[in-house]
Short mmCIF file of C-alpha atoms in Angstrom, two decimals:
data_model
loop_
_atom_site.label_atom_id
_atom_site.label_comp_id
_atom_site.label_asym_id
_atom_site.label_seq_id
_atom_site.Cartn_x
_atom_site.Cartn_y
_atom_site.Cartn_z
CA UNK K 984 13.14 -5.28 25.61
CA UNK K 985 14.24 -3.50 22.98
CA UNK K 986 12.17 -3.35 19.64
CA UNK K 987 12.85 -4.49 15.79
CA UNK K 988 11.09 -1.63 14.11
CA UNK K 989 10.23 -1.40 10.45
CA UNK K 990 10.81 2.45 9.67
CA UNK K 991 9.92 2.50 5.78
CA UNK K 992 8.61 4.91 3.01
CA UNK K 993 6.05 3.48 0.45
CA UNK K 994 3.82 4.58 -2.12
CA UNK K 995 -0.07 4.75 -1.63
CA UNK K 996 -0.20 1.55 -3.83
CA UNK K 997 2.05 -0.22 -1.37
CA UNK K 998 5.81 -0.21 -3.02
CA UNK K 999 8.97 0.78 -1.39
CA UNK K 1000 11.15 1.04 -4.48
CA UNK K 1001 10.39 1.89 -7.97
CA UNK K 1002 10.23 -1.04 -10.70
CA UNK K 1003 14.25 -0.67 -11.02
CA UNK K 1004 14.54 -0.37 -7.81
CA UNK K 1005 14.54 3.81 -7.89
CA UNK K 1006 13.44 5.84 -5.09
CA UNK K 1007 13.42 9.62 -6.89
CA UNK K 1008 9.01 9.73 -6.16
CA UNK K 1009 10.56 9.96 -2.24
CA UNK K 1010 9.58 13.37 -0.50
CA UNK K 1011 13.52 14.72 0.84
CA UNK K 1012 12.16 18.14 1.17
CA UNK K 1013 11.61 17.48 5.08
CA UNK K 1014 12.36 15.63 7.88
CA UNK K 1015 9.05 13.54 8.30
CA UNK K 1016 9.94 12.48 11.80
CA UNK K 1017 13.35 10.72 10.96
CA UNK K 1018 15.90 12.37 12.74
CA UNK K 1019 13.61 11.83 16.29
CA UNK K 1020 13.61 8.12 14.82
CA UNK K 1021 17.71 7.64 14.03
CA UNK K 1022 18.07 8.67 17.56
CA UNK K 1023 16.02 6.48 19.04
CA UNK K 1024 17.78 2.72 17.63
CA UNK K 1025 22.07 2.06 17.83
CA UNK K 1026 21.49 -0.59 15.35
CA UNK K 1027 20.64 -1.31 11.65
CA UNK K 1028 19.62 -4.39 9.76
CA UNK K 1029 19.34 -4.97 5.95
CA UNK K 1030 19.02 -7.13 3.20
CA UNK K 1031 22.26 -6.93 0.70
CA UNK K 1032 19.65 -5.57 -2.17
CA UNK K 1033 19.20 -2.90 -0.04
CA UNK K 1034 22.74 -2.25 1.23
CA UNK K 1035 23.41 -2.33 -2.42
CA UNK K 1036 21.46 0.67 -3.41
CA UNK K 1037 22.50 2.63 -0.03
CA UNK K 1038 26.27 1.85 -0.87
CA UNK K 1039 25.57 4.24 -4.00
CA UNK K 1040 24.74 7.14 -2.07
CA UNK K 1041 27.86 9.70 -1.40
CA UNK K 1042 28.18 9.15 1.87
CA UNK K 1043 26.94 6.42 3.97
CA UNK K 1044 23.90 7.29 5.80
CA UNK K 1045 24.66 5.26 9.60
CA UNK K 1046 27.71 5.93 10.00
CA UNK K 1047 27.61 6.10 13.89
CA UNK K 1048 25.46 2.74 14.53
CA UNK K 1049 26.22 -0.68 14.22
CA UNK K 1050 25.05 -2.18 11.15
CA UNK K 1051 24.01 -5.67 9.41
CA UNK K 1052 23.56 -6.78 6.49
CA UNK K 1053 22.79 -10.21 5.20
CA UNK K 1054 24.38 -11.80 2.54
CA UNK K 1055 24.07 -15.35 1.16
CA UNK K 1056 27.55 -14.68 -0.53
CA UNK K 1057 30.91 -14.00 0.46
CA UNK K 1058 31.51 -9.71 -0.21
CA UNK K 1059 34.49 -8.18 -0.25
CA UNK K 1060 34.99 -5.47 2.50
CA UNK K 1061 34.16 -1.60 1.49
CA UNK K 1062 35.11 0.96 3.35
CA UNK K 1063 31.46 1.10 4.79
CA UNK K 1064 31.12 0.66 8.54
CA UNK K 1065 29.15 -2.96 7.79
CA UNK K 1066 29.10 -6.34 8.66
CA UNK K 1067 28.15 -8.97 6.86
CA UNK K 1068 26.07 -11.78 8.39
CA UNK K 1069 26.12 -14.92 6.37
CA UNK K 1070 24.27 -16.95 9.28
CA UNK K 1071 20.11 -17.40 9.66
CA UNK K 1072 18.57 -14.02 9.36
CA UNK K 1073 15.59 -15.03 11.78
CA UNK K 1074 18.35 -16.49 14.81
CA UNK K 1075 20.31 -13.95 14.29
CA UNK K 1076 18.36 -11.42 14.83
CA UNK K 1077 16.01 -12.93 17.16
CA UNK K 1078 19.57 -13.18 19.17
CA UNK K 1079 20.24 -9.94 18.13
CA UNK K 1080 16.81 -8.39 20.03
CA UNK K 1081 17.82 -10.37 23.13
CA UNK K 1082 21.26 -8.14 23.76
CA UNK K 1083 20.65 -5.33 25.74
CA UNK K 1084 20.50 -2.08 23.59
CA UNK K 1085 18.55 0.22 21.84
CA UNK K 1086 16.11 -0.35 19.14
CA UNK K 1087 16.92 -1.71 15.96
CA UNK K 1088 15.84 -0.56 12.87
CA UNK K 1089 14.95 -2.88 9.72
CA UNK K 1090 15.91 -1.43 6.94
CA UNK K 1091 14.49 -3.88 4.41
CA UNK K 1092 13.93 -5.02 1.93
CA UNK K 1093 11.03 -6.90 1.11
CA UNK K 1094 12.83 -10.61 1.53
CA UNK K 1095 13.87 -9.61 4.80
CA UNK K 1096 11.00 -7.64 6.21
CA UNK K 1097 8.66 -10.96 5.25
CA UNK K 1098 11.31 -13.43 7.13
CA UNK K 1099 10.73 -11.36 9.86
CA UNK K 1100 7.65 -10.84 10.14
CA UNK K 1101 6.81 -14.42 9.66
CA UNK K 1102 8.78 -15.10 12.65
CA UNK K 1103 7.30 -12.84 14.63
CA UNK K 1104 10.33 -10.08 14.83
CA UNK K 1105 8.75 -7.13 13.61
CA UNK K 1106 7.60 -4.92 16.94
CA UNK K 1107 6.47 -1.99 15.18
CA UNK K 1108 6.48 -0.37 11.85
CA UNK K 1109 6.40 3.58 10.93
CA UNK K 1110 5.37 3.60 7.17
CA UNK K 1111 5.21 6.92 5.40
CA UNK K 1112 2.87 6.94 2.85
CA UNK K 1113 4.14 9.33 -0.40
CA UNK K 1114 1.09 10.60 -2.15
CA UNK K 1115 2.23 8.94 -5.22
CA UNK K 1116 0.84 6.08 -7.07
CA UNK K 1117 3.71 3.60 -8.40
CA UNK K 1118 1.89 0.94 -10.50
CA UNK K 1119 4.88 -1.78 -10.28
CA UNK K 1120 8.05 -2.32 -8.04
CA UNK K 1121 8.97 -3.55 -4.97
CA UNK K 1122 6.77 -4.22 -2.59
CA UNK K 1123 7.19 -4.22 1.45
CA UNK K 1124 7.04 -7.62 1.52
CA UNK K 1125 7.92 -10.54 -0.60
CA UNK K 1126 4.94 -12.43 -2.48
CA UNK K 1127 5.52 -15.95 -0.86
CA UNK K 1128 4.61 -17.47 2.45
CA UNK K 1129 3.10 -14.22 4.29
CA UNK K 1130 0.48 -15.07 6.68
CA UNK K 1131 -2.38 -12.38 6.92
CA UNK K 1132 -0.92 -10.20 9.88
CA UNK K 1133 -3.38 -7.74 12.18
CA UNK K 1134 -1.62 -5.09 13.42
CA UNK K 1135 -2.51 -2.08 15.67
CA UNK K 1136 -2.42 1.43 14.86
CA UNK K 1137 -0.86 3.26 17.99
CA UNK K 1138 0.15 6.67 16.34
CA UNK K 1139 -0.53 8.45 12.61
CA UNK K 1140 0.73 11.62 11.50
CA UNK K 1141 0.25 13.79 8.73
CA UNK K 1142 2.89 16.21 7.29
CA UNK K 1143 1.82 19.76 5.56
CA UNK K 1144 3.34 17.49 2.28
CA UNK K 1145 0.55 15.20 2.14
CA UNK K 1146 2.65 12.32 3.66
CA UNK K 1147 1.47 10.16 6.27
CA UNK K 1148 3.03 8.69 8.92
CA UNK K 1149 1.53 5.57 10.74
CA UNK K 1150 2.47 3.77 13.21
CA UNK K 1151 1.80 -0.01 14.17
CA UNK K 1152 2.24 -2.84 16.78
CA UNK K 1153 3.04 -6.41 16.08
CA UNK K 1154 -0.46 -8.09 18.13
CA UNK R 709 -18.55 18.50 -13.21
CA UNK R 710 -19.30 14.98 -11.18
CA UNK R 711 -16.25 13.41 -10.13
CA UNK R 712 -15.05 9.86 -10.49
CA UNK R 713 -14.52 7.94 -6.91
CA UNK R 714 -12.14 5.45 -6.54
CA UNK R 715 -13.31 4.43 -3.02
CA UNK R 716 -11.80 1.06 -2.19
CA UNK R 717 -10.01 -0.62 1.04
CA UNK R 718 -6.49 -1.64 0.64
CA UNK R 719 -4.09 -3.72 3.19
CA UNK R 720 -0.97 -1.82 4.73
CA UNK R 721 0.99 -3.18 2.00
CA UNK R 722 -1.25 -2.09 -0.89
CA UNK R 723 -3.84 -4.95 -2.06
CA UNK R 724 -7.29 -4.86 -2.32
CA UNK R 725 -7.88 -8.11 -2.29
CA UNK R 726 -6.09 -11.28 -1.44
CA UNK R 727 -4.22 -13.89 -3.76
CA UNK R 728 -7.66 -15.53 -4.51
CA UNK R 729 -9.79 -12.26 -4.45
CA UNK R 730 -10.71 -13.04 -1.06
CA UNK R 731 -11.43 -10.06 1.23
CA UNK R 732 -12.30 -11.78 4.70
CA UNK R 733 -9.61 -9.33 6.19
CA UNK R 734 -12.05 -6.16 5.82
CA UNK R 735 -13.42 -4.78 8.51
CA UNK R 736 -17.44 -4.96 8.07
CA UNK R 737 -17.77 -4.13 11.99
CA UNK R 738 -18.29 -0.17 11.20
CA UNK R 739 -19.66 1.81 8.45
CA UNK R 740 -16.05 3.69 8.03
CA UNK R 741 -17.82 6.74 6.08
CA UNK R 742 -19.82 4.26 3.60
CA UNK R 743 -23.01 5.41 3.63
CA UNK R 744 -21.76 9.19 3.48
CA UNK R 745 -19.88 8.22 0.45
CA UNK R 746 -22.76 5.84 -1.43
CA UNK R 747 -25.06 8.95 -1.25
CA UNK R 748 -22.88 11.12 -2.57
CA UNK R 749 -22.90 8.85 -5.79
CA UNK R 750 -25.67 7.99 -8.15
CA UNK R 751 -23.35 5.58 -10.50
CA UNK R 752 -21.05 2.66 -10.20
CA UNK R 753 -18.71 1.41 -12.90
CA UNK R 754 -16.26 -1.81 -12.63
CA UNK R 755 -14.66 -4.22 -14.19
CA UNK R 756 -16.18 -8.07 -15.09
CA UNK R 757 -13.75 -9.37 -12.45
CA UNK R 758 -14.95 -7.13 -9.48
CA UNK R 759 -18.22 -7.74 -10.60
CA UNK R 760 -17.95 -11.37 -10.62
CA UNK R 761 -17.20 -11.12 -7.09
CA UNK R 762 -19.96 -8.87 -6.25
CA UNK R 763 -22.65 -11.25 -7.63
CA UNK R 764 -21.56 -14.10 -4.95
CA UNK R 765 -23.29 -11.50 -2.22
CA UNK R 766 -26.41 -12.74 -0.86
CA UNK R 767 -28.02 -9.46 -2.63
CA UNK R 768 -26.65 -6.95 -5.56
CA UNK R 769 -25.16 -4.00 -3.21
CA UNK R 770 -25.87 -0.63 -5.45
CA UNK R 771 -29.98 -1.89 -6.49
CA UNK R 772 -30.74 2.12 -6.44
CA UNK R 773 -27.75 3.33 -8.86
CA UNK R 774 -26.69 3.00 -12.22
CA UNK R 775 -24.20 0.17 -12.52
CA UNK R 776 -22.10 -0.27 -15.70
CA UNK R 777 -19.69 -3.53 -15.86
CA UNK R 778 -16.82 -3.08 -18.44
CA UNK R 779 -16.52 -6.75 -20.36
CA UNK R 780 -14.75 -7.96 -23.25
CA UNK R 781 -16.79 -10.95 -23.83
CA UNK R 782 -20.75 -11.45 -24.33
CA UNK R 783 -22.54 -11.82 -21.15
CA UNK R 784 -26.25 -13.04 -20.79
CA UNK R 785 -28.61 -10.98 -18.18
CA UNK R 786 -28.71 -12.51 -14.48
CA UNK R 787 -31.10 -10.61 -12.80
CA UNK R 788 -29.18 -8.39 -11.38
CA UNK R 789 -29.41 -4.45 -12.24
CA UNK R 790 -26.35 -3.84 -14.39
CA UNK R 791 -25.72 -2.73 -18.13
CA UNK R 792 -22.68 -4.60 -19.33
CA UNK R 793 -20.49 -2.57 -21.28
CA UNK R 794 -17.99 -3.72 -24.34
CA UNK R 795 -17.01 -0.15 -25.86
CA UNK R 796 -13.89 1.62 -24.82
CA UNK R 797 -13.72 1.59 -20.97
CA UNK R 798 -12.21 5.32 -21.43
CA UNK R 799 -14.42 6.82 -23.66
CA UNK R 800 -17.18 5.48 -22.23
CA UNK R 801 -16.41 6.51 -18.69
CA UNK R 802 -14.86 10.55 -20.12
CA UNK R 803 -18.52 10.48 -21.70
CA UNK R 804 -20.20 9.23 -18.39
CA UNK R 805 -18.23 11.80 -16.77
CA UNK R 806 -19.44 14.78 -18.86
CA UNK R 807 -23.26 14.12 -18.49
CA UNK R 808 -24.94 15.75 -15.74
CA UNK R 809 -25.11 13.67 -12.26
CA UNK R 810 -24.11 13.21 -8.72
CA UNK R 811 -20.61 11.54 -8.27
CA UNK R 812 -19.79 8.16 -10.22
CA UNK R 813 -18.41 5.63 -7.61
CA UNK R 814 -15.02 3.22 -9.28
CA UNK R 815 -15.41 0.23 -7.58
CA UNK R 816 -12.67 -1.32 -9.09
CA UNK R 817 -10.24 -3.38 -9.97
CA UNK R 818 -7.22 -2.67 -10.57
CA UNK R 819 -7.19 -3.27 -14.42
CA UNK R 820 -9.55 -0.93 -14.91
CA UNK R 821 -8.04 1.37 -12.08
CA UNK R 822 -5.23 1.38 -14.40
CA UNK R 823 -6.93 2.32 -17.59
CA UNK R 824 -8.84 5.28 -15.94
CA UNK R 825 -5.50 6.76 -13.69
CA UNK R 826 -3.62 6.47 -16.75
CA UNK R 827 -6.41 8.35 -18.90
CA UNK R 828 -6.76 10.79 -15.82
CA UNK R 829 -9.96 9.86 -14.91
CA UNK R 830 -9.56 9.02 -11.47
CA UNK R 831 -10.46 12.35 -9.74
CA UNK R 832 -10.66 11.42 -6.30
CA UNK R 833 -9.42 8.32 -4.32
CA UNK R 834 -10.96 7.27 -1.10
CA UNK R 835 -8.27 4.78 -0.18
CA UNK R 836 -9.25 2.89 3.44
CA UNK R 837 -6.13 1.09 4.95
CA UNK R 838 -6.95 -1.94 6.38
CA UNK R 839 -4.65 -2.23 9.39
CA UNK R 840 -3.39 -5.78 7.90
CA UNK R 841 -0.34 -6.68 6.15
CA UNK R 842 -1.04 -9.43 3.23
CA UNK R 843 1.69 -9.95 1.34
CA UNK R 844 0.31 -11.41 -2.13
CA UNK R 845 -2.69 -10.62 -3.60
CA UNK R 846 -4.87 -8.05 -6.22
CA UNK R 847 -2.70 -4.70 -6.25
CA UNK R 848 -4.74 -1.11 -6.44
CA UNK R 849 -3.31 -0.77 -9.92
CA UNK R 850 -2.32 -3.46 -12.61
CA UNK R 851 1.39 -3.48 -12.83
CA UNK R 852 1.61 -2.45 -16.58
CA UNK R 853 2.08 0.52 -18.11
CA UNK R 854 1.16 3.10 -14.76
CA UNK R 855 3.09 6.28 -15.12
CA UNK R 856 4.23 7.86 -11.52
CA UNK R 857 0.97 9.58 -9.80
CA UNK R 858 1.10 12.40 -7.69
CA UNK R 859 -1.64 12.95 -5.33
CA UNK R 860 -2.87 15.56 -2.75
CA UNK R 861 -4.11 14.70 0.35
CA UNK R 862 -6.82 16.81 0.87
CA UNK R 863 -8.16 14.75 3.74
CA UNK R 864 -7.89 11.98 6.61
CA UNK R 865 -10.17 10.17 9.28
CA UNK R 866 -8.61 7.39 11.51
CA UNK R 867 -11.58 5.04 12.92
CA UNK R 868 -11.50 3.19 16.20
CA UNK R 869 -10.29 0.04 14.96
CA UNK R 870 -7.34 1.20 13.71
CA UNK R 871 -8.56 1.98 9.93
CA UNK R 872 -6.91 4.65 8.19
CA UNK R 873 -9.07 6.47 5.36
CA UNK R 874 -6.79 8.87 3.47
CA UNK R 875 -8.64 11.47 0.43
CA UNK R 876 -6.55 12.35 -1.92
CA UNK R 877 -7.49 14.68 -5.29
CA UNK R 878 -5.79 14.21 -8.67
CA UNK R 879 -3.70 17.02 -9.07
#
């Protein structure tokens, strides 16, 4: 079956965004394994807090895979090569893993990564650990509801920039 | 010059405790490099909070090093080998720093994590990453205030059980 993977930077402290949401302390000087990643899933999955900051880049960055983001209101169409899923995040994408296909990446954020998780759809998740401390902002999951989760530690990787990449199975 | 330690576990997503300063989730089946590390220390320092917790073990863990416990308030003696202090938490610890001595062990938490990253104090961390995802809970630093750190990772050891410990230097 194919696998909902969690492919997500954070700080050693254990935030994906900044306090405003900013993501300037990431390392862009380097690869750090994401190219060998973006091949390997045909789909994305987001929050619309996410898709929000992503829409500000120049270009958007998945252009060639299908991608979902969920929204609790009605948005306007783009331009962007989106849909916009107003159903249940969990059915949907526990439908979504059924369909035949490659992996799926979770994008976040933090509200959608802990829905998941809670219902047992995260497979895997490759976290790259910026040696930077943050202090406050967003954190890879939301506060409420989160069981205590084991996971397993199938692969780590270091990078020459002091980043580290680790790897982890749902058990 | 001796160096100030922060050696402390944290969960994948950055706590080092949980929501009611419980830390059932650690692994206590291994040593993971803590006798290495307590002998390469002949001082503790923490804050009343971490302390607090400390003193519910069956027996005081550090009986053969110098243990200071940062407090705002008065407390009365309990038996236990500690000197309580109320000066500055900074001062104190830049003059604690500059005496002679083996390494000076920060147990924590994260208030006074916060005080001594901020004041640059913090010259190594010894972070060990619980392969557990918590999702609330006491947070490496105290949200206020913490100015973006950058860290070099000068080392790594992964343990059997699928613990991560990452050493970075203050740069």
């Amino acid at each position: 079956m194919r696998k909902i993977v969690l492919f997500i930077a954070t700080s050693i402290d254990g935030f994906i965004a900044g306090k405003n949401g900013d993501t300037d302390w990431l390392y862009t000087d380097g690869d750090f394994g994401y190219k060998e990643f973006y091949d390997s899933i045909d789909t994305t999955i987001m929050g619309y807090n996410t898709y929000y900051f992503i829409k500000q880049f120049k270009q958007f960055p998945y252009p060639d895979k299908k991608n979902y983001v969920f929204s609790r209101s009605n948005r306007k169409p783009d331009g962007n090569p989106i849909e916009i899923i107003f159903s249940d995040v969990v059915e949907f994408t526990r439908e979504l893993r059924s369909r035949k296909g490659r992996n799926i990446w979770l994008v976040g954020g933090s509200q959608i990564n802990s829905m998941l998780i809670n219902a047992g759809l995260i497979d895997e998740m490759i976290i790259s650990i910026h040696p930077v401390a943050l202090g406050q902002g967003i954190k890879l999951f939301k506060e409420d509801d989160l069981r205590n989760f084991q996971f397993k530690l199938v692969k780590h990787q270091v990078f020459e920039r002091g980043l580290v990449q680790l790897t982890y199975d749902n058990i």
